[in-house]
Coordinates of C-alpha atoms and ligand atoms in Angstrom, one line a residue:
M29 CA 50.7 -40.9 202.3
P30 CA 52.4 -37.6 202.3
E31 CA 51.4 -35.4 205.2
L32 CA 51.9 -31.8 205.7
P33 CA 55.5 -32.0 207.1
E34 CA 56.5 -34.1 203.9
V35 CA 55.0 -31.6 201.6
E36 CA 57.0 -28.7 203.4
T37 CA 60.3 -30.7 203.3
T38 CA 59.6 -31.4 199.7
V39 CA 58.9 -27.9 199.0
R40 CA 62.2 -26.7 200.8
G41 CA 64.0 -29.3 198.8
L42 CA 62.7 -28.2 195.5
A43 CA 63.3 -24.8 196.3
R44 CA 67.1 -25.3 196.3
F45 CA 66.8 -26.3 192.7
L46 CA 64.3 -24.2 191.3
E47 CA 64.2 -20.9 192.8
G48 CA 65.6 -18.4 190.5
E49 CA 66.0 -20.9 187.8
R50 CA 64.1 -20.9 184.3
I51 CA 62.2 -23.7 183.3
A52 CA 64.0 -24.9 180.2
R53 CA 61.9 -27.9 179.3
L54 CA 58.7 -29.4 180.6
T55 CA 57.9 -32.9 179.6
L56 CA 54.6 -34.7 180.3
N57 CA 54.8 -38.6 179.9
R58 CA 51.3 -39.1 180.1
A59 CA 48.0 -37.0 179.7
D60 CA 46.7 -37.1 183.5
L61 CA 47.3 -37.9 187.1
R62 CA 43.9 -38.0 189.2
R63 CA 42.7 -35.3 186.6
P64 CA 44.1 -34.3 183.3
F65 CA 47.0 -32.0 183.2
P66 CA 45.9 -28.5 182.7
D67 CA 45.5 -27.3 179.0
G68 CA 48.4 -25.5 177.8
L69 CA 50.5 -26.3 180.9
V70 CA 53.9 -26.9 178.8
Q71 CA 53.5 -23.8 176.9
A72 CA 52.6 -21.7 179.9
L73 CA 55.6 -22.9 181.9
T74 CA 58.4 -23.4 179.2
G75 CA 60.8 -20.4 179.5
A76 CA 59.1 -19.2 182.8
K77 CA 61.3 -18.4 185.8
V78 CA 60.5 -19.6 189.1
T79 CA 60.3 -16.9 191.7
T80 CA 59.6 -18.6 194.9
L81 CA 58.1 -21.8 196.3
G82 CA 55.5 -22.2 198.9
R83 CA 52.9 -24.5 200.6
R84 CA 49.2 -24.4 201.4
A85 CA 48.0 -27.3 203.3
K86 CA 49.2 -30.3 201.6
Y87 CA 49.7 -28.5 198.2
G88 CA 53.1 -27.3 196.9
L89 CA 53.2 -24.1 195.1
I90 CA 55.9 -23.2 192.3
H91 CA 55.4 -19.5 191.6
T92 CA 56.7 -18.1 188.3
D93 CA 57.3 -14.7 186.9
R94 CA 54.4 -15.0 184.4
G95 CA 52.0 -14.6 187.4
T96 CA 51.0 -18.1 187.3
T97 CA 51.5 -20.8 189.8
M98 CA 51.9 -24.5 189.4
V99 CA 50.2 -26.3 192.2
F100 CA 51.0 -29.8 193.0
H101 CA 49.5 -32.4 195.3
L102 CA 51.3 -35.7 196.0
G103 CA 48.2 -37.6 196.6
M104 CA 48.9 -41.1 198.1
S105 CA 52.3 -42.0 196.5
G106 CA 53.6 -38.9 194.8
R107 CA 57.3 -37.8 195.1
W108 CA 59.8 -35.6 193.3
R109 CA 62.9 -37.3 192.2
I110 CA 66.0 -35.0 192.2
E111 CA 68.5 -35.6 189.4
P112 CA 67.2 -39.1 188.5
E113 CA 69.9 -41.1 186.6
T114 CA 66.9 -42.5 184.2
I115 CA 63.5 -41.5 183.7
E116 CA 61.4 -44.3 185.1
K117 CA 57.8 -45.5 184.2
H118 CA 56.1 -43.5 186.8
D119 CA 57.9 -40.2 186.3
H120 CA 54.8 -38.5 184.7
L121 CA 56.2 -35.0 184.7
V122 CA 59.8 -33.9 184.2
L123 CA 61.2 -30.3 184.7
E124 CA 64.6 -29.3 183.3
T125 CA 66.0 -26.0 184.4
G126 CA 68.3 -23.6 182.6
S127 CA 71.3 -24.8 184.5
G128 CA 70.6 -28.5 183.9
H129 CA 68.9 -29.6 186.8
V130 CA 66.3 -32.3 186.2
L131 CA 63.3 -33.0 188.6
A132 CA 60.7 -35.8 187.9
L133 CA 57.2 -35.9 189.6
N134 CA 57.0 -39.7 190.2
D135 CA 53.5 -41.0 191.2
A136 CA 52.6 -44.7 190.8
R137 CA 49.1 -44.7 192.0
R138 CA 48.3 -41.2 190.4
F139 CA 45.9 -39.8 193.2
G140 CA 48.2 -36.6 192.8
S141 CA 47.3 -33.6 190.8
I142 CA 48.8 -30.7 188.8
D143 CA 47.0 -27.3 188.3
L144 CA 47.8 -23.9 186.9
V145 CA 46.4 -20.9 188.9
D146 CA 46.8 -17.0 188.6
T147 CA 49.1 -16.4 191.5
D148 CA 47.0 -13.4 192.7
M149 CA 43.9 -15.7 192.5
L150 CA 45.2 -18.4 194.8
D151 CA 43.1 -17.4 197.8
A152 CA 40.1 -17.7 195.8
W153 CA 41.0 -21.0 194.0
P154 CA 38.1 -23.4 195.1
P155 CA 40.4 -26.1 197.2
F156 CA 41.9 -23.0 198.9
A157 CA 38.8 -20.8 199.5
A158 CA 37.1 -22.7 202.2
M159 CA 40.2 -23.7 204.0
G160 CA 41.0 -22.8 207.6
P161 CA 44.2 -21.2 208.7
E162 CA 47.7 -23.0 208.3
P163 CA 48.6 -24.7 211.4
L164 CA 51.9 -23.1 211.6
G165 CA 50.7 -19.7 210.7
D166 CA 49.8 -16.8 213.1
E167 CA 46.0 -17.3 212.5
L168 CA 45.7 -20.5 214.4
T169 CA 45.1 -19.3 217.8
P170 CA 43.3 -20.6 220.9
A171 CA 40.7 -17.9 220.2
H172 CA 40.1 -19.2 216.6
L173 CA 39.7 -22.7 217.9
R174 CA 37.2 -21.6 220.7
H175 CA 35.1 -19.8 217.9
A176 CA 35.2 -22.8 215.6
F177 CA 34.5 -25.3 218.4
A178 CA 31.8 -23.2 220.2
G179 CA 28.6 -25.3 220.6
R180 CA 30.0 -28.2 218.8
I181 CA 29.2 -31.7 220.1
A182 CA 31.5 -33.5 217.5
P183 CA 34.7 -35.0 219.1
V184 CA 37.5 -32.6 219.2
K185 CA 39.8 -34.9 217.0
Q186 CA 37.0 -34.9 214.3
M187 CA 37.0 -31.1 214.3
L188 CA 40.9 -30.8 214.0
L189 CA 40.6 -32.9 210.8
D190 CA 38.2 -30.6 209.3
Q191 CA 40.2 -28.8 206.7
G192 CA 37.8 -25.7 207.1
I193 CA 39.0 -25.4 210.7
V194 CA 42.7 -26.0 210.5
A195 CA 44.3 -26.6 207.0
G196 CA 46.4 -29.7 206.2
L197 CA 46.3 -31.7 209.5
G198 CA 46.3 -35.4 209.1
N199 CA 45.3 -38.3 211.4
I200 CA 48.8 -39.0 212.9
Y201 CA 49.6 -35.4 213.9
V202 CA 46.0 -34.8 215.4
C203 CA 46.5 -38.1 217.6
E204 CA 50.0 -36.8 218.6
A205 CA 49.0 -33.2 219.3
L206 CA 46.0 -34.2 221.5
H207 CA 48.2 -36.6 223.5
R208 CA 50.8 -33.8 224.0
A209 CA 48.0 -31.3 225.1
K210 CA 46.5 -33.9 227.2
I211 CA 42.9 -33.8 225.6
R212 CA 40.8 -36.8 225.4
P213 CA 40.3 -37.3 221.4
D214 CA 36.6 -38.0 222.0
K215 CA 35.8 -35.0 224.0
E216 CA 33.0 -32.7 222.7
A217 CA 34.8 -30.1 221.0
G218 CA 32.6 -27.4 222.4
K219 CA 33.6 -28.5 226.0
V220 CA 37.3 -28.2 225.4
S221 CA 38.4 -25.6 228.1
L222 CA 40.4 -22.5 227.0
P223 CA 43.6 -23.5 229.0
A224 CA 43.3 -26.9 227.0
L225 CA 43.0 -24.9 223.7
K226 CA 46.2 -22.9 224.9
R227 CA 48.0 -26.2 225.3
L228 CA 46.7 -27.5 221.9
V229 CA 47.8 -24.8 219.6
P230 CA 51.7 -25.1 220.6
A231 CA 51.2 -28.9 220.7
V232 CA 50.1 -29.0 216.9
R233 CA 52.9 -26.6 216.0
E234 CA 55.6 -28.8 217.9
V235 CA 54.6 -32.2 216.4
L236 CA 54.6 -30.6 212.8
T237 CA 57.8 -28.7 213.2
E238 CA 59.5 -31.7 214.9
S239 CA 58.6 -33.9 211.9
I240 CA 59.6 -31.2 209.4
A241 CA 63.0 -31.3 211.2
A242 CA 63.1 -34.9 211.3
G243 CA 62.7 -34.7 207.4
G244 CA 65.5 -32.2 207.2
S245 CA 67.8 -35.1 207.8
T246 CA 66.8 -36.5 204.3
I247 CA 67.9 -33.1 202.8
R248 CA 71.3 -34.3 202.8
D249 CA 70.2 -36.9 200.2
Y250 CA 68.8 -34.4 197.9
A251 CA 71.9 -33.5 195.9
Q252 CA 72.7 -37.2 195.2
P253 CA 71.7 -39.0 191.9
S254 CA 68.2 -40.3 192.1
G255 CA 67.6 -38.7 195.5
E256 CA 64.1 -38.7 196.5
L257 CA 61.9 -36.3 198.3
G258 CA 58.7 -37.2 200.1
Y259 CA 58.9 -39.6 203.0
F260 CA 60.5 -40.1 206.3
A261 CA 59.9 -42.0 209.4
S262 CA 59.2 -40.3 212.8
S263 CA 59.0 -41.7 216.2
W264 CA 55.5 -41.1 217.8
Q265 CA 54.3 -41.0 221.4
V266 CA 51.0 -42.8 220.8
Y267 CA 50.3 -43.1 216.8
G268 CA 50.6 -46.8 216.0
R269 CA 51.4 -47.8 219.4
E270 CA 48.4 -49.7 220.7
G271 CA 49.3 -51.8 223.8
Q272 CA 52.7 -50.4 224.1
P273 CA 53.4 -48.2 227.1
C274 CA 52.9 -44.6 227.0
A275 CA 55.7 -42.4 228.6
C276 CA 53.6 -42.5 231.8
G277 CA 53.4 -46.3 231.8
A278 CA 50.0 -46.7 231.1
P279 CA 49.1 -48.7 227.7
V280 CA 48.4 -46.7 224.5
L281 CA 44.7 -47.4 223.4
R282 CA 43.2 -47.5 220.1
F283 CA 39.6 -47.1 218.8
V284 CA 38.1 -46.3 215.4
Q285 CA 36.6 -42.9 214.9
G286 CA 35.2 -41.6 211.6
G287 CA 36.6 -44.5 210.0
R288 CA 40.2 -43.9 211.3
S289 CA 42.3 -45.2 214.1
T290 CA 42.7 -42.9 217.1
F291 CA 45.5 -43.7 219.5
W292 CA 45.6 -42.1 222.8
C293 CA 46.4 -42.5 226.6
A294 CA 43.6 -42.6 229.0
N295 CA 46.0 -41.7 232.0
C296 CA 47.2 -38.7 230.3
Q297 CA 44.4 -37.4 228.3
K298 CA 41.4 -36.0 230.1
Ligands
LIG317 ZN1 50.1 -41.6 229.3

């Protein structure tokens, strides 16, 4: 499933082909993904010039000179294919730019989505309105977390997965950030000390930026025929490593928390 770093890498890759380009043709090969494509999508974007691209949590943003933004979500299996040699069965949306680039949104399981939103209304768009700060932005601070966690008895891991507290953090990155910050995943959020929160914020940023950098290695493939954006492997310190040694030598442990696996080291995380 594409996580924030994959979405960020996808946006950076797409920007190379789309920024400053006019959308010459937009083709929809079916009526919907998880939801129907927005009414008038083709008309709204055909001939529009892409100004910039951006990201909010796990949504990609394609801004145009018409004051509208195409918002995409990759769901479980979505990916953009760059300059595909042939259009395949699951290429549900195909963009052609004025200079001849072809970009196909491929989504076999169709849990993804496409929306058209007025650019100046994006902050008020319902999926964004209730979101907490971006983990890579300046608004995520130890003070923000202290305020959000104050008096809360829920485990710190659950709180970090709450999109209203921090936007776009997934299970892998929360496990890794808590390990790096040496915080037990099941510690009551309200009892995490300020020094620990001061370790946690940079830890969150580091695991995300390192993963984005790892994804950057796939950027080399973007210009090749049928290059695909979306997925890359990273090496984790604890995630998926139950029973293997932590860097400290103690075994990585796993337990199920809120329906999801938590990986951690009882020796490192207090
Ligand atoms: Zn350890």
